[in-house]
XYZ file of C-alpha atoms in Angstrom:
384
model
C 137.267 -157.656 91.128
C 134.359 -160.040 90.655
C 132.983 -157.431 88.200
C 136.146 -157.387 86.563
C 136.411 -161.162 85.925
C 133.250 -161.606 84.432
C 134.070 -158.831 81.910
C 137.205 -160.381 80.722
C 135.690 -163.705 80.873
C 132.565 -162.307 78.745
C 131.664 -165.815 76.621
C 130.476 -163.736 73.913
C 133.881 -162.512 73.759
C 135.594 -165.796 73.824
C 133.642 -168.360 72.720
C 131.273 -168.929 69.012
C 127.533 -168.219 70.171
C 125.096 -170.514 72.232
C 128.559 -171.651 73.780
C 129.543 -171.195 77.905
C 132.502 -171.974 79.595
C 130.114 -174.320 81.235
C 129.779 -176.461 78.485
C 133.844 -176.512 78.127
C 134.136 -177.690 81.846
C 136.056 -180.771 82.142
C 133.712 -184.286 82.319
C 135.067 -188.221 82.871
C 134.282 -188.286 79.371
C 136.679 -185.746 78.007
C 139.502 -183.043 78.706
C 139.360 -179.129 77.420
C 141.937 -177.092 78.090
C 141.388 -174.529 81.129
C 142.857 -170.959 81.975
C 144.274 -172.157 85.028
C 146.367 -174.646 83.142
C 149.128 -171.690 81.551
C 150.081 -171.033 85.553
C 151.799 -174.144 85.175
C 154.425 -172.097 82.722
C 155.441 -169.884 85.163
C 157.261 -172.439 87.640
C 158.710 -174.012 83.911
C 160.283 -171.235 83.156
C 161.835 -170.857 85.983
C 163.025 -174.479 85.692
C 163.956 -174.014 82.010
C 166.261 -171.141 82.896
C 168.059 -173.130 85.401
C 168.637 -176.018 82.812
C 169.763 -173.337 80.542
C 172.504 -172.457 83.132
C 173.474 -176.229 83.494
C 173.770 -176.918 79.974
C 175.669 -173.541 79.256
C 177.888 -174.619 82.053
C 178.680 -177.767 81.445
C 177.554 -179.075 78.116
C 178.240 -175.762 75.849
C 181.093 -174.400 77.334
C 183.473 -177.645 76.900
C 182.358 -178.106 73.339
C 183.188 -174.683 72.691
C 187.038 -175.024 74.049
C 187.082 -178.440 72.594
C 186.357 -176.414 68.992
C 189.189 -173.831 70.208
C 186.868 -170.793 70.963
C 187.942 -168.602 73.626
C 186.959 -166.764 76.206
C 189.211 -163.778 75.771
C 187.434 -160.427 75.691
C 188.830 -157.675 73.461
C 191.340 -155.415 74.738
C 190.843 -153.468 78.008
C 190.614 -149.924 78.098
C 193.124 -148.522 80.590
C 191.727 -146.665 83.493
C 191.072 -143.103 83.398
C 188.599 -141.612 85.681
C 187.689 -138.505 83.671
C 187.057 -140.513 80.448
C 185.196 -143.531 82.300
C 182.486 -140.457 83.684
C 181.983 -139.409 80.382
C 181.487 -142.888 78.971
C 178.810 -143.961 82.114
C 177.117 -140.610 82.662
C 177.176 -138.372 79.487
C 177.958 -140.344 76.314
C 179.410 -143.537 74.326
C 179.679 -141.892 71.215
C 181.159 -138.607 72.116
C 181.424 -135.459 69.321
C 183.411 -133.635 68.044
C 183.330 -131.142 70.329
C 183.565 -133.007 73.656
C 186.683 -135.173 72.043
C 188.604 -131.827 71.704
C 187.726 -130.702 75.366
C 188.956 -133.912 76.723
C 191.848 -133.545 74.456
C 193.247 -130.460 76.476
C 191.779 -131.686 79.907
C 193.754 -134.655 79.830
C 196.835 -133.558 77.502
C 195.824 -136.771 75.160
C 195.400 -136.498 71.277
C 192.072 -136.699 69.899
C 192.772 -139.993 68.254
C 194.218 -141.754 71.621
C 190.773 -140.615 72.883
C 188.811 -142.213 70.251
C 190.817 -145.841 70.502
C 190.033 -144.946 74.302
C 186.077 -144.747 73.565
C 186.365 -147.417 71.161
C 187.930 -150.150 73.833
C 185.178 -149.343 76.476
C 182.808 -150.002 74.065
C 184.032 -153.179 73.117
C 184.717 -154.393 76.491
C 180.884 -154.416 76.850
C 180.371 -157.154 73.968
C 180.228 -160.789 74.709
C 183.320 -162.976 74.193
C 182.551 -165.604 71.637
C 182.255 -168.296 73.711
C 179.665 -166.484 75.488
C 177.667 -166.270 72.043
C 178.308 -169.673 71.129
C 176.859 -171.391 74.388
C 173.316 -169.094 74.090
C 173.117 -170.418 70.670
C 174.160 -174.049 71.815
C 170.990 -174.055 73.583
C 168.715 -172.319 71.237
C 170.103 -174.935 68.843
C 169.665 -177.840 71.289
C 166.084 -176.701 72.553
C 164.516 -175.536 68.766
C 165.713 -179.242 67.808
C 164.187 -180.821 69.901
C 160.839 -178.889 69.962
C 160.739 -179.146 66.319
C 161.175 -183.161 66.142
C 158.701 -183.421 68.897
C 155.961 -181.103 66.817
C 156.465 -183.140 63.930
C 156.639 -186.576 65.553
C 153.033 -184.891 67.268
C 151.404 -183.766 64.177
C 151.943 -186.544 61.749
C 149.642 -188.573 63.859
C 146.935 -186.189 63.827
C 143.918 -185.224 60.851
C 144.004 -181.858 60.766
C 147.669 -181.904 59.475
C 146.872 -183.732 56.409
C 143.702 -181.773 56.278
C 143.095 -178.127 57.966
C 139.617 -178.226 58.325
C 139.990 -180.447 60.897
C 140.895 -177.773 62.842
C 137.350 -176.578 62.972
C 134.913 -179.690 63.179
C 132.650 -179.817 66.281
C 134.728 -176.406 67.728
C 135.237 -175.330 70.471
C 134.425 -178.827 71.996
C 137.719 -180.536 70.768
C 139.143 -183.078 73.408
C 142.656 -181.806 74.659
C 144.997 -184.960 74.882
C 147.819 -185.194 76.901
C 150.646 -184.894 74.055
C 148.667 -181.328 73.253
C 149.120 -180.554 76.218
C 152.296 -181.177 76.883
C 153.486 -179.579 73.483
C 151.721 -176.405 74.350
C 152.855 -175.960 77.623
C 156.016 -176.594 77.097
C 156.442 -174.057 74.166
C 155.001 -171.427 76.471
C 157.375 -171.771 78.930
C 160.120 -171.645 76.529
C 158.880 -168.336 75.420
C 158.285 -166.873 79.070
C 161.597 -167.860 79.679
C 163.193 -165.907 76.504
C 161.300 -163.194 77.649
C 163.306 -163.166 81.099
C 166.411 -163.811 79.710
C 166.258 -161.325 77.101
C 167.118 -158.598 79.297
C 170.711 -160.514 80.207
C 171.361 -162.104 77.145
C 173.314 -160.647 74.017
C 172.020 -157.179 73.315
C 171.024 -157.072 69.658
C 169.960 -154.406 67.302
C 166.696 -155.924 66.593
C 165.654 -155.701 71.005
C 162.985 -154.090 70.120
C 161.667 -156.266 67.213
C 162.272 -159.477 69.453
C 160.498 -158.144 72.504
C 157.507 -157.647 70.447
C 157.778 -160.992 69.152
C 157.919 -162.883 72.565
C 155.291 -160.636 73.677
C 152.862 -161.304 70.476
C 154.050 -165.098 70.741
C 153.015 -165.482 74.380
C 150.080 -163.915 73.779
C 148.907 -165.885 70.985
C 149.599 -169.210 72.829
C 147.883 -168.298 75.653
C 144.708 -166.709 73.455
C 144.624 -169.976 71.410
C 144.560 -172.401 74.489
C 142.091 -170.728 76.344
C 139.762 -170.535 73.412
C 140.690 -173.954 72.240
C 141.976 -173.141 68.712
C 144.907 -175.115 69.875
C 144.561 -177.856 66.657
C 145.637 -174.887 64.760
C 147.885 -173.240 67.217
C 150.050 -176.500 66.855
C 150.825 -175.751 63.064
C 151.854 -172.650 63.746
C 154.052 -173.398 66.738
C 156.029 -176.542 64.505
C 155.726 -173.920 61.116
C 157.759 -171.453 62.944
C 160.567 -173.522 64.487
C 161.095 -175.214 61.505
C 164.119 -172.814 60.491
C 165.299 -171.579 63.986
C 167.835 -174.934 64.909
C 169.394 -173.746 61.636
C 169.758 -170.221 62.224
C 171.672 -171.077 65.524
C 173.410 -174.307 64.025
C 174.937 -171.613 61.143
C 175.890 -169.384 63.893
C 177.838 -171.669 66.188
C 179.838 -172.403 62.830
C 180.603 -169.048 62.363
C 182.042 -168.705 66.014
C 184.073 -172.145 65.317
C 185.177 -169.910 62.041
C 184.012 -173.438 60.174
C 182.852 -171.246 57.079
C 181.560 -173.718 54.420
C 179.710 -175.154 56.812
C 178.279 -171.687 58.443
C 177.557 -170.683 54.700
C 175.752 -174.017 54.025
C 173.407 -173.962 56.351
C 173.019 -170.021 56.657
C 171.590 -171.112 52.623
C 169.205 -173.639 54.193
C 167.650 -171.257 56.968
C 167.185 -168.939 54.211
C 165.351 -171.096 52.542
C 163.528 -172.822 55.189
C 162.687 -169.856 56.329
C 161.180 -167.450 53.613
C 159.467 -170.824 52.157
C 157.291 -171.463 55.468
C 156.790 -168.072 56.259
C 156.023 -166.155 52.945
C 154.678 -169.597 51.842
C 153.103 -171.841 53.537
C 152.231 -169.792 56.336
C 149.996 -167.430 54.851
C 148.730 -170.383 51.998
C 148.059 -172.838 54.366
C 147.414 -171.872 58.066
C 145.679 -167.876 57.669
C 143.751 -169.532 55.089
C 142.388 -171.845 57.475
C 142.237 -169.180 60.127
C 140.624 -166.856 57.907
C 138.264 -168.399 55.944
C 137.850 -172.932 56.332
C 137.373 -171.152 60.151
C 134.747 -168.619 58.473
C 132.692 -171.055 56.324
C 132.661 -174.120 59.518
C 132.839 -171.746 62.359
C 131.729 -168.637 61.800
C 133.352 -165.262 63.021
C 133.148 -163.841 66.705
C 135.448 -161.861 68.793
C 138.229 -163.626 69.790
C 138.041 -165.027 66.287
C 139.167 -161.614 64.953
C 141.889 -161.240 67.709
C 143.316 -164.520 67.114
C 143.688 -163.861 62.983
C 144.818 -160.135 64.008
C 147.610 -161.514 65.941
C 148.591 -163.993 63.259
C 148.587 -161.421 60.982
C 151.178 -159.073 63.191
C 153.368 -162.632 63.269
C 153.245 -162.575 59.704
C 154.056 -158.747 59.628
C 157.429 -160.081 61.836
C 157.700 -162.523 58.909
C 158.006 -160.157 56.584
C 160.429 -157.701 58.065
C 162.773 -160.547 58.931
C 162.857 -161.893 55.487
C 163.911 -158.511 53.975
C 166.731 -158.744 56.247
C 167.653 -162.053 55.320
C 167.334 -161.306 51.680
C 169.039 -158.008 51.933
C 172.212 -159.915 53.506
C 172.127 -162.407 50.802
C 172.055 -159.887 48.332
C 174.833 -158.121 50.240
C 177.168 -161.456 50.876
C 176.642 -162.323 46.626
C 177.840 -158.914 45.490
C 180.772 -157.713 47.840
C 182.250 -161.335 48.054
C 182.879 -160.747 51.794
C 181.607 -158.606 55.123
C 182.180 -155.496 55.828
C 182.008 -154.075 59.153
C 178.713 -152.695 58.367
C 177.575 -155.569 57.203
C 178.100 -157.767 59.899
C 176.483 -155.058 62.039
C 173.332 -155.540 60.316
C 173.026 -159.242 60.800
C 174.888 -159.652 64.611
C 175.612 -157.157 66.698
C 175.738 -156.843 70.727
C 176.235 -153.183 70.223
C 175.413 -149.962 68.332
C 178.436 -150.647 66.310
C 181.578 -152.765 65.401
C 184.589 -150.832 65.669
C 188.134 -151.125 64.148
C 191.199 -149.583 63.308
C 193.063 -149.098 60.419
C 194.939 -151.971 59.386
C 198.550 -152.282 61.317
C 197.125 -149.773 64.183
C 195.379 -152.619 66.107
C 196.519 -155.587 67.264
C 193.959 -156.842 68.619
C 191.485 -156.246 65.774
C 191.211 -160.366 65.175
C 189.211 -160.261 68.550
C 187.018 -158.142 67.546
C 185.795 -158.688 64.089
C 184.449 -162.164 62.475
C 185.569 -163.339 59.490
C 186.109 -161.776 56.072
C 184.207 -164.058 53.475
C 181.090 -165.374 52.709
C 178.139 -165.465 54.990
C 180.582 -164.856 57.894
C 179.427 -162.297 60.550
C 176.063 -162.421 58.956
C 174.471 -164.446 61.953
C 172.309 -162.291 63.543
C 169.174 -162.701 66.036
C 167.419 -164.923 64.708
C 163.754 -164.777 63.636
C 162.477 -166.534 66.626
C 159.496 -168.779 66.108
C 155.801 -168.137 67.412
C 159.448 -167.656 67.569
C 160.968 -167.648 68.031
């Protein structure tokens, strides 16, 4: 195990050359961050989750009745033994095929089957008020991380001037603001990363996972290594758009549609302006080359930029979605099914019937105009 420390810990892995973790040690004089620091994320998270329960409980959930959103589920599915096995054990999307065997197994028409297949599926989703109170806190917790980054940064150089970031590295004092701003942006992220696996299943799981995973990552790289001056623009660059994204989507579950379409126009541009803008113009260029020219490259150097370059890679993909709905939402006039699959979705699909066969359809379909439906996951910052 020893062995296998001082590999991982290998300073010429870590740290520019002729530096030691020796000469990062903490003094009277000054403070640098230390490894053992991020365990202090773990018991956060922990603690943040049980907030988020609180605040769900008793904060979202009452201004979600006081804005009339309900509770109620979509219709339920009526028991049937044979077609519950199916749905649990073989398929949720059955054929063809199988629909015509249960057809004569049960004496049901295929159709009654289908609405059957459809119901259990829907019974799965969310209710709205379930949706509304994770985005509540999203909301709540991305504003307030946000203010507190920029309230942070304005005071420090290496906002107003990037190379900053670099002079005298690694040995740049860690102050207790820093810190606090770091840790508390891991935790956030470990916590999202626990919670994913109970919250709102979305199309984009996969996507996400690999963002929280690359995000965690690159907080906890950047801290050890003390690129942490720059680590802060990132961190406030990327939640600059995601209290929007949730704000828009709490508007479309309180069906308050100029509003939802409002600000769904102001995350777009928030968004694709930081990210396709100013994040590869103003912090890789740092990263990549004012770090170059003052620094000079080492391993962990290329890491670091490799990860910020996957984060940008995120960047991308989630802008074509955001375009592509925009694009979708100014030619059709209003949402289609499909559409609204593309943007939220706690399923493989959103399923309706024909109109006058289902009377319950208004539970389980959003809106018909505008931007309405569109709300998906969210680009999280360094996402979320």
């Amino acid at each position: 195990m020893a062995g296998i420390l001082a590999w991982f810990w290998n300073e010429r892995f870590w740290l520019p050359h002729n530096v030691t973790w020796a000469d990062l040690k903490n003094t009277e004089e000054a403070t640098f961050p230390q490894a053992e620091d991020l365990y202090l994320a773990f018991p956060l998270a922990f603690c943040m989750l049980m907030v988020r329960l609180i605040f769900e409980r008793f904060v979202a959930k009452p201004c979600a009745i006081a804005l009339n959103i309900q509770a109620n589920g979509p219709q339920i599915a009526q028991p049937n033994a044979i077609l519950e096995k199916v749905f649990t054990a073989i398929t949720k999307h059955p054929d063809e095929k199988r629909l015509e065997g249960l057809s004569k197994q049960l004496d049901w028409d295929v159709r009654s089957i289908q609405r059957w297949f459809r119901q259990r599926r829907n019974q799965e989703k969310p209710s709205t008020l379930k949706r509304f109170c994770e985005s509540m806190w999203k909301f709540s917790f991305g504003l307030y991380i946000f203010t507190y980054g920029v309230r942070f940064l304005k005071k420090t150089p290496w906002l107003w001037n990037t190379r900053h970031c670099w002079y005298n590295y690694p040995y740049q004092p860690l102050t207790p603001d820093l810190h606090y701003y770091y840790i508390l942006e891991l935790s956030f992220y470990w916590s999202l990363m626990f919670s994913q696996f109970t919250d709102i299943k979305r199309k984009d799981f996969g996507v996400m996972f690999l963002h929280h995973l690359v995000s965690i990552f690159l907080i906890t790289f950047s801290y050890v290594n003390n690129m942490a001056r720059v680590g802060t623009l990132v961190l406030c660059l990327h939640d600059s758009a995601d209290a929007l994204l949730e704000a828009a989507k709490m508007a479309n579950y309180a069906k308050f549609q100029k509003i939802c379409d409002l600000l769904f126009v102001m995350f777009a541009m928030v968004f694709i302006t930081t990210r396709l803008g100013i994040f590869p113009l103003w912090v890789l260029n740092t990263t990549l080359f004012e770090s170059w020219e003052i620094v000079g490259p080492y391993p962990s150097w290329w890491v670091f930029n490799l990860l910020l370059l996957v984060i940008q890679g995120l960047n991308c993909f989630w802008s074509y979605l955001i375009v592509k709905i925009a694009c979708k939402a100014i030619s059709k006039g209003k949402v289609s099914k499909d559409d609204r699959s593309d943007i939220e979705s706690s399923s493989d699909e959103e399923d309706s019937e024909p109109p006058g066969n289902n009377p319950h359809a208004a539970t389980t379909t959003n809106g018909t105009s505008g931007t309405n439906g569109y709300l998906l996951t969210g680009p999280c910052s360094m996402d979320d």
